[in-house]
Amino acid sequence: MTLSIRNQLPGTVTTVTPGEVMATVGIRLTGGQSLTAAITRDAVTELGLTPGSTVRALVKSTEVAVATGPVEGLSIRNRIPGTVTDIVTGGAMASVRLSVDGGELTAVVTRDAVDDLALTTGSRTVALIKSTEVSLATA
């Protein structure tokens, strides 16, 4: 299957914590970073997710925020350090490509955000992704 989702990060399930309707799934990405996905319990069952399962974490580029340093006092669990490798700007929006250990991420942010954060190629960043915005796929 071919998807339009640019961010597809391979990893291995480390934990599955079920709730009443939703579950959190801990993932160790191939680059070593930890990622948390919040998906339905039905999805956990249908995908057969258990510790050790191989998965691909999928995140739309519009759901990736960018910070230029550590962020405190924030509920977002997924914080992946990276470096800007490319920026393409349009009239209102910009696509920011980040190199992260084990792969790359793309974030779509406003052009004003790129200017306010003074993002340039080589800028050190932290990609911020809410766990509810991470989908999982299996082979």
Short mmCIF file of the N, C-alpha and C atoms (twelve columns), coordinates in Angstrom:
data_MODEL
# 
_entry.id   MODEL 
# 
loop_
_atom_site.group_PDB 
_atom_site.id 
_atom_site.type_symbol 
_atom_site.label_atom_id 
_atom_site.label_alt_id 
_atom_site.label_comp_id 
_atom_site.label_asym_id 
_atom_site.label_seq_id 
_atom_site.Cartn_x 
_atom_site.Cartn_y 
_atom_site.Cartn_z 
_atom_site.pdbx_PDB_model_num 
ATOM 1   N N  . MET A 1   0.849   -1.173 0.000  1 
ATOM 2   C CA . MET A 1   0.000   0.000  0.000  1 
ATOM 3   C C  . MET A 1   0.896   1.238  0.000  1 
ATOM 4   N N  . THR A 2   0.566   2.190  -0.825 1 
ATOM 5   C CA . THR A 2   1.264   3.462  -0.859 1 
ATOM 6   C C  . THR A 2   0.398   4.491  -0.144 1 
ATOM 7   N N  . LEU A 3   1.026   5.291  0.722  1 
ATOM 8   C CA . LEU A 3   0.302   6.287  1.509  1 
ATOM 9   C C  . LEU A 3   0.842   7.675  1.234  1 
ATOM 10  N N  . SER A 4   -0.009  8.674  1.432  1 
ATOM 11  C CA . SER A 4   0.429   10.059 1.289  1 
ATOM 12  C C  . SER A 4   1.109   10.573 2.551  1 
ATOM 13  N N  . ILE A 5   1.050   9.811  3.634  1 
ATOM 14  C CA . ILE A 5   1.672   10.238 4.890  1 
ATOM 15  C C  . ILE A 5   3.185   10.172 4.739  1 
ATOM 16  N N  . ARG A 6   3.832   11.330 4.858  1 
ATOM 17  C CA . ARG A 6   5.280   11.423 4.662  1 
ATOM 18  C C  . ARG A 6   6.068   10.766 5.785  1 
ATOM 19  N N  . ASN A 7   5.575   10.872 6.995  1 
ATOM 20  C CA . ASN A 7   6.329   10.400 8.154  1 
ATOM 21  C C  . ASN A 7   5.946   8.959  8.469  1 
ATOM 22  N N  . GLN A 8   6.862   8.048  8.152  1 
ATOM 23  C CA . GLN A 8   6.668   6.626  8.385  1 
ATOM 24  C C  . GLN A 8   7.938   6.099  9.051  1 
ATOM 25  N N  . LEU A 9   7.861   5.899  10.371 1 
ATOM 26  C CA . LEU A 9   9.032   5.536  11.152 1 
ATOM 27  C C  . LEU A 9   8.941   4.089  11.623 1 
ATOM 28  N N  . PRO A 10  9.919   3.247  11.254 1 
ATOM 29  C CA . PRO A 10  9.885   1.858  11.694 1 
ATOM 30  C C  . PRO A 10  10.315  1.714  13.147 1 
ATOM 31  N N  . GLY A 11  9.719   0.722  13.825 1 
ATOM 32  C CA . GLY A 11  10.078  0.478  15.210 1 
ATOM 33  C C  . GLY A 11  9.524   -0.833 15.716 1 
ATOM 34  N N  . THR A 12  9.717   -1.051 17.012 1 
ATOM 35  C CA . THR A 12  9.284   -2.269 17.681 1 
ATOM 36  C C  . THR A 12  8.463   -1.901 18.909 1 
ATOM 37  N N  . VAL A 13  7.336   -2.581 19.078 1 
ATOM 38  C CA . VAL A 13  6.489   -2.341 20.248 1 
ATOM 39  C C  . VAL A 13  7.237   -2.784 21.496 1 
ATOM 40  N N  . THR A 14  7.243   -1.914 22.518 1 
ATOM 41  C CA . THR A 14  7.873   -2.244 23.796 1 
ATOM 42  C C  . THR A 14  6.835   -2.496 24.880 1 
ATOM 43  N N  . THR A 15  5.714   -1.780 24.826 1 
ATOM 44  C CA . THR A 15  4.664   -1.942 25.825 1 
ATOM 45  C C  . THR A 15  3.297   -1.717 25.190 1 
ATOM 46  N N  . VAL A 16  2.287   -2.351 25.765 1 
ATOM 47  C CA . VAL A 16  0.896   -2.101 25.405 1 
ATOM 48  C C  . VAL A 16  0.144   -1.952 26.727 1 
ATOM 49  N N  . THR A 17  -0.441  -0.763 26.938 1 
ATOM 50  C CA . THR A 17  -1.184  -0.494 28.167 1 
ATOM 51  C C  . THR A 17  -2.637  -0.234 27.798 1 
ATOM 52  N N  . PRO A 18  -3.508  -1.237 28.009 1 
ATOM 53  C CA . PRO A 18  -4.906  -1.072 27.621 1 
ATOM 54  C C  . PRO A 18  -5.693  -0.239 28.626 1 
ATOM 55  N N  . GLY A 19  -6.646  0.518  28.107 1 
ATOM 56  C CA . GLY A 19  -7.624  1.243  28.916 1 
ATOM 57  C C  . GLY A 19  -8.999  0.719  28.557 1 
ATOM 58  N N  . GLU A 20  -10.034 1.450  28.927 1 
ATOM 59  C CA . GLU A 20  -11.399 1.015  28.625 1 
ATOM 60  C C  . GLU A 20  -11.667 0.965  27.120 1 
ATOM 61  N N  . VAL A 21  -11.284 2.025  26.415 1 
ATOM 62  C CA . VAL A 21  -11.534 2.120  24.973 1 
ATOM 63  C C  . VAL A 21  -10.232 2.283  24.191 1 
ATOM 64  N N  . MET A 22  -9.308  3.027  24.763 1 
ATOM 65  C CA . MET A 22  -8.036  3.317  24.109 1 
ATOM 66  C C  . MET A 22  -6.909  2.549  24.795 1 
ATOM 67  N N  . ALA A 23  -5.785  2.462  24.104 1 
ATOM 68  C CA . ALA A 23  -4.580  1.864  24.669 1 
ATOM 69  C C  . ALA A 23  -3.407  2.751  24.295 1 
ATOM 70  N N  . THR A 24  -2.395  2.748  25.131 1 
ATOM 71  C CA . THR A 24  -1.152  3.398  24.738 1 
ATOM 72  C C  . THR A 24  -0.167  2.300  24.354 1 
ATOM 73  N N  . VAL A 25  0.566   2.573  23.293 1 
ATOM 74  C CA . VAL A 25  1.536   1.614  22.778 1 
ATOM 75  C C  . VAL A 25  2.891   2.305  22.766 1 
ATOM 76  N N  . GLY A 26  3.825   1.738  23.519 1 
ATOM 77  C CA . GLY A 26  5.191   2.252  23.517 1 
ATOM 78  C C  . GLY A 26  5.964   1.607  22.388 1 
ATOM 79  N N  . ILE A 27  6.752   2.412  21.700 1 
ATOM 80  C CA . ILE A 27  7.502   1.941  20.532 1 
ATOM 81  C C  . ILE A 27  8.950   2.417  20.662 1 
ATOM 82  N N  . ARG A 28  9.884   1.534  20.331 1 
ATOM 83  C CA . ARG A 28  11.290  1.919  20.227 1 
ATOM 84  C C  . ARG A 28  11.570  2.031  18.738 1 
ATOM 85  N N  . LEU A 29  11.840  3.265  18.280 1 
ATOM 86  C CA . LEU A 29  12.139  3.486  16.867 1 
ATOM 87  C C  . LEU A 29  13.513  2.933  16.536 1 
ATOM 88  N N  . THR A 30  13.766  2.665  15.252 1 
ATOM 89  C CA . THR A 30  15.051  2.089  14.866 1 
ATOM 90  C C  . THR A 30  16.218  3.010  15.212 1 
ATOM 91  N N  . GLY A 31  15.951  4.304  15.345 1 
ATOM 92  C CA . GLY A 31  16.994  5.252  15.737 1 
ATOM 93  C C  . GLY A 31  17.220  5.283  17.237 1 
ATOM 94  N N  . GLY A 32  16.428  4.500  18.004 1 
ATOM 95  C CA . GLY A 32  16.599  4.430  19.445 1 
ATOM 96  C C  . GLY A 32  15.641  5.289  20.243 1 
ATOM 97  N N  . GLN A 33  14.929  6.208  19.599 1 
ATOM 98  C CA . GLN A 33  13.999  7.076  20.319 1 
ATOM 99  C C  . GLN A 33  12.761  6.296  20.746 1 
ATOM 100 N N  . SER A 34  12.152  6.773  21.826 1 
ATOM 101 C CA . SER A 34  10.881  6.212  22.281 1 
ATOM 102 C C  . SER A 34  9.743   7.040  21.703 1 
ATOM 103 N N  . LEU A 35  8.667   6.364  21.350 1 
ATOM 104 C CA . LEU A 35  7.484   7.019  20.808 1 
ATOM 105 C C  . LEU A 35  6.270   6.368  21.460 1 
ATOM 106 N N  . THR A 36  5.233   7.148  21.724 1 
ATOM 107 C CA . THR A 36  3.994   6.619  22.274 1 
ATOM 108 C C  . THR A 36  2.861   6.898  21.294 1 
ATOM 109 N N  . ALA A 37  2.061   5.860  21.032 1 
ATOM 110 C CA . ALA A 37  0.866   6.001  20.204 1 
ATOM 111 C C  . ALA A 37  -0.343  5.699  21.079 1 
ATOM 112 N N  . ALA A 38  -1.377  6.504  20.962 1 
ATOM 113 C CA . ALA A 38  -2.645  6.242  21.640 1 
ATOM 114 C C  . ALA A 38  -3.641  5.823  20.568 1 
ATOM 115 N N  . ILE A 39  -4.006  4.532  20.574 1 
ATOM 116 C CA . ILE A 39  -4.907  3.986  19.556 1 
ATOM 117 C C  . ILE A 39  -6.019  3.208  20.266 1 
ATOM 118 N N  . THR A 40  -7.035  2.833  19.531 1 
ATOM 119 C CA . THR A 40  -8.137  2.096  20.166 1 
ATOM 120 C C  . THR A 40  -7.689  0.690  20.559 1 
ATOM 121 N N  . ARG A 41  -8.361  0.154  21.562 1 
ATOM 122 C CA . ARG A 41  -8.088  -1.235 21.961 1 
ATOM 123 C C  . ARG A 41  -8.400  -2.177 20.813 1 
ATOM 124 N N  . ASP A 42  -9.471  -1.862 20.049 1 
ATOM 125 C CA . ASP A 42  -9.811  -2.693 18.894 1 
ATOM 126 C C  . ASP A 42  -8.654  -2.748 17.904 1 
ATOM 127 N N  . ALA A 43  -7.986  -1.599 17.685 1 
ATOM 128 C CA . ALA A 43  -6.850  -1.567 16.755 1 
ATOM 129 C C  . ALA A 43  -5.705  -2.432 17.276 1 
ATOM 130 N N  . VAL A 44  -5.461  -2.383 18.578 1 
ATOM 131 C CA . VAL A 44  -4.413  -3.224 19.175 1 
ATOM 132 C C  . VAL A 44  -4.700  -4.691 18.877 1 
ATOM 133 N N  . THR A 45  -5.953  -5.089 19.080 1 
ATOM 134 C CA . THR A 45  -6.346  -6.477 18.843 1 
ATOM 135 C C  . THR A 45  -6.259  -6.839 17.368 1 
ATOM 136 N N  . GLU A 46  -6.813  -5.975 16.499 1 
ATOM 137 C CA . GLU A 46  -6.825  -6.263 15.059 1 
ATOM 138 C C  . GLU A 46  -5.422  -6.331 14.476 1 
ATOM 139 N N  . LEU A 47  -4.510  -5.509 14.993 1 
ATOM 140 C CA . LEU A 47  -3.131  -5.521 14.512 1 
ATOM 141 C C  . LEU A 47  -2.290  -6.592 15.204 1 
ATOM 142 N N  . GLY A 48  -2.832  -7.193 16.255 1 
ATOM 143 C CA . GLY A 48  -2.098  -8.225 16.988 1 
ATOM 144 C C  . GLY A 48  -0.867  -7.688 17.692 1 
ATOM 145 N N  . LEU A 49  -0.979  -6.469 18.245 1 
ATOM 146 C CA . LEU A 49  0.187   -5.827 18.836 1 
ATOM 147 C C  . LEU A 49  0.522   -6.400 20.213 1 
ATOM 148 N N  . THR A 50  1.759   -6.804 20.364 1 
ATOM 149 C CA . THR A 50  2.322   -7.260 21.626 1 
ATOM 150 C C  . THR A 50  3.769   -6.783 21.660 1 
ATOM 151 N N  . PRO A 51  4.386   -6.739 22.846 1 
ATOM 152 C CA . PRO A 51  5.801   -6.375 22.882 1 
ATOM 153 C C  . PRO A 51  6.599   -7.266 21.923 1 
ATOM 154 N N  . GLY A 52  7.430   -6.618 21.132 1 
ATOM 155 C CA . GLY A 52  8.216   -7.317 20.126 1 
ATOM 156 C C  . GLY A 52  7.656   -7.200 18.726 1 
ATOM 157 N N  . SER A 53  6.385   -6.783 18.590 1 
ATOM 158 C CA . SER A 53  5.784   -6.616 17.264 1 
ATOM 159 C C  . SER A 53  6.511   -5.520 16.488 1 
ATOM 160 N N  . THR A 54  6.726   -5.769 15.205 1 
ATOM 161 C CA . THR A 54  7.319   -4.774 14.324 1 
ATOM 162 C C  . THR A 54  6.198   -3.889 13.785 1 
ATOM 163 N N  . VAL A 55  6.382   -2.578 13.877 1 
ATOM 164 C CA . VAL A 55  5.366   -1.633 13.416 1 
ATOM 165 C C  . VAL A 55  6.012   -0.496 12.640 1 
ATOM 166 N N  . ARG A 56  5.169   0.263  12.007 1 
ATOM 167 C CA . ARG A 56  5.565   1.507  11.367 1 
ATOM 168 C C  . ARG A 56  4.668   2.578  11.956 1 
ATOM 169 N N  . ALA A 57  5.280   3.606  12.563 1 
ATOM 170 C CA . ALA A 57  4.526   4.733  13.121 1 
ATOM 171 C C  . ALA A 57  4.283   5.735  12.005 1 
ATOM 172 N N  . LEU A 58  3.024   6.128  11.833 1 
ATOM 173 C CA . LEU A 58  2.635   7.039  10.761 1 
ATOM 174 C C  . LEU A 58  2.119   8.332  11.372 1 
ATOM 175 N N  . VAL A 59  2.654   9.460  10.887 1 
ATOM 176 C CA . VAL A 59  2.250   10.769 11.404 1 
ATOM 177 C C  . VAL A 59  2.151   11.742 10.237 1 
ATOM 178 N N  . LYS A 60  0.978   12.355 10.078 1 
ATOM 179 C CA . LYS A 60  0.827   13.378 9.041  1 
ATOM 180 C C  . LYS A 60  1.763   14.546 9.341  1 
ATOM 181 N N  . SER A 61  2.331   15.133 8.328  1 
ATOM 182 C CA . SER A 61  3.277   16.240 8.508  1 
ATOM 183 C C  . SER A 61  2.622   17.460 9.146  1 
ATOM 184 N N  . THR A 62  1.321   17.602 8.993  1 
ATOM 185 C CA . THR A 62  0.618   18.726 9.616  1 
ATOM 186 C C  . THR A 62  0.455   18.531 11.123 1 
ATOM 187 N N  . GLU A 63  0.754   17.336 11.634 1 
ATOM 188 C CA . GLU A 63  0.625   17.042 13.063 1 
ATOM 189 C C  . GLU A 63  1.963   17.062 13.793 1 
ATOM 190 N N  . VAL A 64  3.011   17.520 13.123 1 
ATOM 191 C CA . VAL A 64  4.338   17.617 13.736 1 
ATOM 192 C C  . VAL A 64  4.626   19.087 14.008 1 
ATOM 193 N N  . ALA A 65  4.835   19.415 15.286 1 
ATOM 194 C CA . ALA A 65  5.229   20.775 15.670 1 
ATOM 195 C C  . ALA A 65  6.742   20.789 15.833 1 
ATOM 196 N N  . VAL A 66  7.330   21.982 15.744 1 
ATOM 197 C CA . VAL A 66  8.784   22.117 15.832 1 
ATOM 198 C C  . VAL A 66  9.140   23.117 16.922 1 
ATOM 199 N N  . ALA A 67  10.077  22.713 17.777 1 
ATOM 200 C CA . ALA A 67  10.627  23.605 18.802 1 
ATOM 201 C C  . ALA A 67  12.124  23.706 18.557 1 
ATOM 202 N N  . THR A 68  12.715  24.785 19.054 1 
ATOM 203 C CA . THR A 68  14.162  24.968 18.858 1 
ATOM 204 C C  . THR A 68  14.965  24.621 20.109 1 
ATOM 205 N N  . GLY A 69  14.305  24.024 21.088 1 
ATOM 206 C CA . GLY A 69  14.990  23.604 22.302 1 
ATOM 207 C C  . GLY A 69  14.054  22.785 23.160 1 
ATOM 208 N N  . PRO A 70  14.537  22.319 24.288 1 
ATOM 209 C CA . PRO A 70  13.692  21.531 25.192 1 
ATOM 210 C C  . PRO A 70  12.456  22.325 25.611 1 
ATOM 211 N N  . VAL A 71  11.340  21.622 25.734 1 
ATOM 212 C CA . VAL A 71  10.082  22.252 26.113 1 
ATOM 213 C C  . VAL A 71  9.632   21.637 27.437 1 
ATOM 214 N N  . GLU A 72  9.336   22.480 28.406 1 
ATOM 215 C CA . GLU A 72  8.886   22.019 29.718 1 
ATOM 216 C C  . GLU A 72  7.403   22.334 29.894 1 
ATOM 217 N N  . GLY A 73  6.759   21.609 30.802 1 
ATOM 218 C CA . GLY A 73  5.364   21.903 31.132 1 
ATOM 219 C C  . GLY A 73  4.412   21.673 29.984 1 
ATOM 220 N N  . LEU A 74  4.624   20.608 29.219 1 
ATOM 221 C CA . LEU A 74  3.807   20.332 28.043 1 
ATOM 222 C C  . LEU A 74  3.368   18.874 28.082 1 
ATOM 223 N N  . SER A 75  2.116   18.611 27.742 1 
ATOM 224 C CA . SER A 75  1.611   17.239 27.823 1 
ATOM 225 C C  . SER A 75  2.033   16.369 26.642 1 
ATOM 226 N N  . ILE A 76  2.593   16.933 25.617 1 
ATOM 227 C CA . ILE A 76  2.997   16.145 24.447 1 
ATOM 228 C C  . ILE A 76  4.117   15.191 24.843 1 
ATOM 229 N N  . ARG A 77  3.883   13.886 24.667 1 
ATOM 230 C CA . ARG A 77  4.821   12.846 25.101 1 
ATOM 231 C C  . ARG A 77  5.973   12.660 24.127 1 
ATOM 232 N N  . ASN A 78  5.717   12.802 22.857 1 
ATOM 233 C CA . ASN A 78  6.718   12.478 21.843 1 
ATOM 234 C C  . ASN A 78  7.544   13.705 21.483 1 
ATOM 235 N N  . ARG A 79  8.819   13.630 21.828 1 
ATOM 236 C CA . ARG A 79  9.756   14.732 21.599 1 
ATOM 237 C C  . ARG A 79  11.015  14.144 20.985 1 
ATOM 238 N N  . ILE A 80  11.177  14.342 19.695 1 
ATOM 239 C CA . ILE A 80  12.268  13.706 18.962 1 
ATOM 240 C C  . ILE A 80  13.253  14.762 18.480 1 
ATOM 241 N N  . PRO A 81  14.502  14.708 18.956 1 
ATOM 242 C CA . PRO A 81  15.494  15.686 18.519 1 
ATOM 243 C C  . PRO A 81  15.881  15.468 17.054 1 
ATOM 244 N N  . GLY A 82  16.177  16.570 16.379 1 
ATOM 245 C CA . GLY A 82  16.578  16.483 14.983 1 
ATOM 246 C C  . GLY A 82  17.290  17.733 14.519 1 
ATOM 247 N N  . THR A 83  17.619  17.714 13.242 1 
ATOM 248 C CA . THR A 83  18.307  18.837 12.604 1 
ATOM 249 C C  . THR A 83  17.595  19.155 11.296 1 
ATOM 250 N N  . VAL A 84  17.360  20.441 11.040 1 
ATOM 251 C CA . VAL A 84  16.711  20.859 9.799  1 
ATOM 252 C C  . VAL A 84  17.641  20.563 8.622  1 
ATOM 253 N N  . THR A 85  17.099  19.845 7.622  1 
ATOM 254 C CA . THR A 85  17.880  19.559 6.414  1 
ATOM 255 C C  . THR A 85  17.362  20.300 5.191  1 
ATOM 256 N N  . ASP A 86  16.100  20.770 5.265  1 
ATOM 257 C CA . ASP A 86  15.527  21.463 4.106  1 
ATOM 258 C C  . ASP A 86  14.292  22.236 4.549  1 
ATOM 259 N N  . ILE A 87  14.093  23.387 3.955  1 
ATOM 260 C CA . ILE A 87  12.893  24.189 4.195  1 
ATOM 261 C C  . ILE A 87  12.380  24.667 2.846  1 
ATOM 262 N N  . VAL A 88  11.111  24.419 2.586  1 
ATOM 263 C CA . VAL A 88  10.461  24.921 1.378  1 
ATOM 264 C C  . VAL A 88  9.325   25.816 1.845  1 
ATOM 265 N N  . THR A 89  9.376   27.091 1.458  1 
ATOM 266 C CA . THR A 89  8.354   28.028 1.920  1 
ATOM 267 C C  . THR A 89  7.427   28.428 0.778  1 
ATOM 268 N N  . GLY A 90  6.190   28.661 1.170  1 
ATOM 269 C CA . GLY A 90  5.186   29.173 0.245  1 
ATOM 270 C C  . GLY A 90  4.689   30.497 0.787  1 
ATOM 271 N N  . GLY A 91  3.565   30.947 0.294  1 
ATOM 272 C CA . GLY A 91  3.026   32.221 0.731  1 
ATOM 273 C C  . GLY A 91  2.671   32.251 2.204  1 
ATOM 274 N N  . ALA A 92  2.044   31.174 2.709  1 
ATOM 275 C CA . ALA A 92  1.601   31.136 4.101  1 
ATOM 276 C C  . ALA A 92  2.214   29.990 4.899  1 
ATOM 277 N N  . MET A 93  2.557   28.898 4.231  1 
ATOM 278 C CA . MET A 93  3.009   27.692 4.921  1 
ATOM 279 C C  . MET A 93  4.413   27.306 4.475  1 
ATOM 280 N N  . ALA A 94  5.032   26.430 5.277  1 
ATOM 281 C CA . ALA A 94  6.363   25.939 4.947  1 
ATOM 282 C C  . ALA A 94  6.449   24.457 5.287  1 
ATOM 283 N N  . SER A 95  7.245   23.738 4.522  1 
ATOM 284 C CA . SER A 95  7.550   22.341 4.793  1 
ATOM 285 C C  . SER A 95  8.979   22.293 5.326  1 
ATOM 286 N N  . VAL A 96  9.135   21.715 6.522  1 
ATOM 287 C CA . VAL A 96  10.443  21.658 7.172  1 
ATOM 288 C C  . VAL A 96  10.827  20.193 7.303  1 
ATOM 289 N N  . ARG A 97  11.935  19.807 6.663  1 
ATOM 290 C CA . ARG A 97  12.408  18.427 6.744  1 
ATOM 291 C C  . ARG A 97  13.463  18.343 7.842  1 
ATOM 292 N N  . LEU A 98  13.302  17.331 8.712  1 
ATOM 293 C CA . LEU A 98  14.207  17.139 9.837  1 
ATOM 294 C C  . LEU A 98  14.898  15.785 9.729  1 
ATOM 295 N N  . SER A 99  16.188  15.775 9.957  1 
ATOM 296 C CA . SER A 99  16.924  14.528 10.075 1 
ATOM 297 C C  . SER A 99  16.884  14.117 11.540 1 
ATOM 298 N N  . VAL A 100 16.411  12.888 11.804 1 
ATOM 299 C CA . VAL A 100 16.376  12.344 13.159 1 
ATOM 300 C C  . VAL A 100 17.122  11.013 13.127 1 
ATOM 301 N N  . ASP A 101 17.591  10.571 14.277 1 
ATOM 302 C CA . ASP A 101 18.286  9.286  14.314 1 
ATOM 303 C C  . ASP A 101 17.401  8.205  13.712 1 
ATOM 304 N N  . GLY A 102 17.894  7.517  12.695 1 
ATOM 305 C CA . GLY A 102 17.148  6.431  12.079 1 
ATOM 306 C C  . GLY A 102 16.194  6.849  10.985 1 
ATOM 307 N N  . GLY A 103 16.154  8.122  10.608 1 
ATOM 308 C CA . GLY A 103 15.235  8.516  9.542  1 
ATOM 309 C C  . GLY A 103 15.061  10.004 9.430  1 
ATOM 310 N N  . GLU A 104 13.902  10.396 8.944  1 
ATOM 311 C CA . GLU A 104 13.597  11.814 8.819  1 
ATOM 312 C C  . GLU A 104 12.114  12.045 9.059  1 
ATOM 313 N N  . LEU A 105 11.805  13.272 9.427  1 
ATOM 314 C CA . LEU A 105 10.432  13.720 9.644  1 
ATOM 315 C C  . LEU A 105 10.194  14.969 8.816  1 
ATOM 316 N N  . THR A 106 8.964   15.168 8.403  1 
ATOM 317 C CA . THR A 106 8.574   16.406 7.747  1 
ATOM 318 C C  . THR A 106 7.489   17.064 8.587  1 
ATOM 319 N N  . ALA A 107 7.640   18.355 8.825  1 
ATOM 320 C CA . ALA A 107 6.642   19.143 9.551  1 
ATOM 321 C C  . ALA A 107 6.147   20.240 8.619  1 
ATOM 322 N N  . VAL A 108 4.836   20.429 8.584  1 
ATOM 323 C CA . VAL A 108 4.272   21.559 7.855  1 
ATOM 324 C C  . VAL A 108 3.828   22.572 8.905  1 
ATOM 325 N N  . VAL A 109 4.449   23.753 8.841  1 
ATOM 326 C CA . VAL A 109 4.177   24.814 9.806  1 
ATOM 327 C C  . VAL A 109 3.957   26.114 9.038  1 
ATOM 328 N N  . THR A 110 3.524   27.151 9.735  1 
ATOM 329 C CA . THR A 110 3.345   28.429 9.046  1 
ATOM 330 C C  . THR A 110 4.703   29.031 8.690  1 
ATOM 331 N N  . ARG A 111 4.689   29.835 7.662  1 
ATOM 332 C CA . ARG A 111 5.916   30.543 7.274  1 
ATOM 333 C C  . ARG A 111 6.343   31.476 8.401  1 
ATOM 334 N N  . ASP A 112 5.362   32.071 9.106  1 
ATOM 335 C CA . ASP A 112 5.681   32.929 10.255 1 
ATOM 336 C C  . ASP A 112 6.427   32.153 11.328 1 
ATOM 337 N N  . ALA A 113 6.060   30.895 11.558 1 
ATOM 338 C CA . ALA A 113 6.753   30.077 12.556 1 
ATOM 339 C C  . ALA A 113 8.207   29.863 12.159 1 
ATOM 340 N N  . VAL A 114 8.449   29.596 10.887 1 
ATOM 341 C CA . VAL A 114 9.833   29.427 10.408 1 
ATOM 342 C C  . VAL A 114 10.630  30.701 10.678 1 
ATOM 343 N N  . ASP A 115 10.026  31.854 10.384 1 
ATOM 344 C CA . ASP A 115 10.705  33.134 10.614 1 
ATOM 345 C C  . ASP A 115 10.899  33.405 12.099 1 
ATOM 346 N N  . ASP A 116 9.835   33.217 12.911 1 
ATOM 347 C CA . ASP A 116 9.920   33.490 14.346 1 
ATOM 348 C C  . ASP A 116 10.948  32.605 15.038 1 
ATOM 349 N N  . LEU A 117 11.060  31.345 14.600 1 
ATOM 350 C CA . LEU A 117 12.020  30.409 15.199 1 
ATOM 351 C C  . LEU A 117 13.408  30.526 14.564 1 
ATOM 352 N N  . ALA A 118 13.521  31.353 13.530 1 
ATOM 353 C CA . ALA A 118 14.785  31.540 12.790 1 
ATOM 354 C C  . ALA A 118 15.333  30.203 12.296 1 
ATOM 355 N N  . LEU A 119 14.435  29.374 11.764 1 
ATOM 356 C CA . LEU A 119 14.855  28.061 11.271 1 
ATOM 357 C C  . LEU A 119 15.636  28.201 9.970  1 
ATOM 358 N N  . THR A 120 16.748  27.512 9.917  1 
ATOM 359 C CA . THR A 120 17.564  27.435 8.711  1 
ATOM 360 C C  . THR A 120 18.125  26.017 8.627  1 
ATOM 361 N N  . THR A 121 18.664  25.658 7.482  1 
ATOM 362 C CA . THR A 121 19.318  24.366 7.356  1 
ATOM 363 C C  . THR A 121 20.408  24.279 8.419  1 
ATOM 364 N N  . GLY A 122 20.402  23.180 9.164  1 
ATOM 365 C CA . GLY A 122 21.370  22.985 10.238 1 
ATOM 366 C C  . GLY A 122 20.847  23.336 11.621 1 
ATOM 367 N N  . SER A 123 19.680  23.996 11.700 1 
ATOM 368 C CA . SER A 123 19.109  24.331 13.009 1 
ATOM 369 C C  . SER A 123 18.791  23.055 13.777 1 
ATOM 370 N N  . ARG A 124 19.154  23.027 15.063 1 
ATOM 371 C CA . ARG A 124 18.792  21.922 15.950 1 
ATOM 372 C C  . ARG A 124 17.347  22.126 16.389 1 
ATOM 373 N N  . THR A 125 16.578  21.050 16.385 1 
ATOM 374 C CA . THR A 125 15.154  21.149 16.699 1 
ATOM 375 C C  . THR A 125 14.700  19.980 17.566 1 
ATOM 376 N N  . VAL A 126 13.470  20.096 18.024 1 
ATOM 377 C CA . VAL A 126 12.766  18.992 18.673 1 
ATOM 378 C C  . VAL A 126 11.407  18.891 17.998 1 
ATOM 379 N N  . ALA A 127 11.128  17.725 17.412 1 
ATOM 380 C CA . ALA A 127 9.811   17.483 16.816 1 
ATOM 381 C C  . ALA A 127 8.863   17.059 17.929 1 
ATOM 382 N N  . LEU A 128 7.700   17.678 17.972 1 
ATOM 383 C CA . LEU A 128 6.697   17.396 18.999 1 
ATOM 384 C C  . LEU A 128 5.476   16.768 18.337 1 
ATOM 385 N N  . ILE A 129 5.062   15.579 18.849 1 
ATOM 386 C CA . ILE A 129 3.943   14.858 18.239 1 
ATOM 387 C C  . ILE A 129 3.058   14.307 19.348 1 
ATOM 388 N N  . LYS A 130 1.784   14.701 19.347 1 
ATOM 389 C CA . LYS A 130 0.838   14.152 20.320 1 
ATOM 390 C C  . LYS A 130 0.654   12.655 20.062 1 
ATOM 391 N N  . SER A 131 0.543   11.885 21.125 1 
ATOM 392 C CA . SER A 131 0.395   10.432 20.987 1 
ATOM 393 C C  . SER A 131 -0.888  10.061 20.240 1 
ATOM 394 N N  . THR A 132 -1.908  10.893 20.336 1 
ATOM 395 C CA . THR A 132 -3.164  10.619 19.635 1 
ATOM 396 C C  . THR A 132 -3.067  10.856 18.132 1 
ATOM 397 N N  . GLU A 133 -1.970  11.438 17.689 1 
ATOM 398 C CA . GLU A 133 -1.768  11.707 16.255 1 
ATOM 399 C C  . GLU A 133 -0.855  10.675 15.601 1 
ATOM 400 N N  . VAL A 134 -0.467  9.646  16.352 1 
ATOM 401 C CA . VAL A 134 0.392   8.588  15.826 1 
ATOM 402 C C  . VAL A 134 -0.490  7.384  15.484 1 
ATOM 403 N N  . SER A 135 -0.474  6.976  14.224 1 
ATOM 404 C CA . SER A 135 -1.165  5.759  13.790 1 
ATOM 405 C C  . SER A 135 -0.111  4.670  13.635 1 
ATOM 406 N N  . LEU A 136 -0.548  3.424  13.727 1 
ATOM 407 C CA . LEU A 136 0.392   2.310  13.593 1 
ATOM 408 C C  . LEU A 136 -0.029  1.389  12.475 1 
ATOM 409 N N  . ALA A 137 0.966   0.840  11.791 1 
ATOM 410 C CA . ALA A 137 0.727   -0.133 10.724 1 
ATOM 411 C C  . ALA A 137 1.655   -1.313 10.949 1 
ATOM 412 N N  . THR A 138 1.180   -2.494 10.532 1 
ATOM 413 C CA . THR A 138 2.014   -3.691 10.568 1 
ATOM 414 C C  . THR A 138 2.178   -4.189 9.143  1 
ATOM 415 N N  . ALA A 139 3.168   -5.043 8.938  1 
ATOM 416 C CA . ALA A 139 3.418   -5.564 7.591  1 
ATOM 417 C C  . ALA A 139 2.454   -6.660 7.237  1 
# 
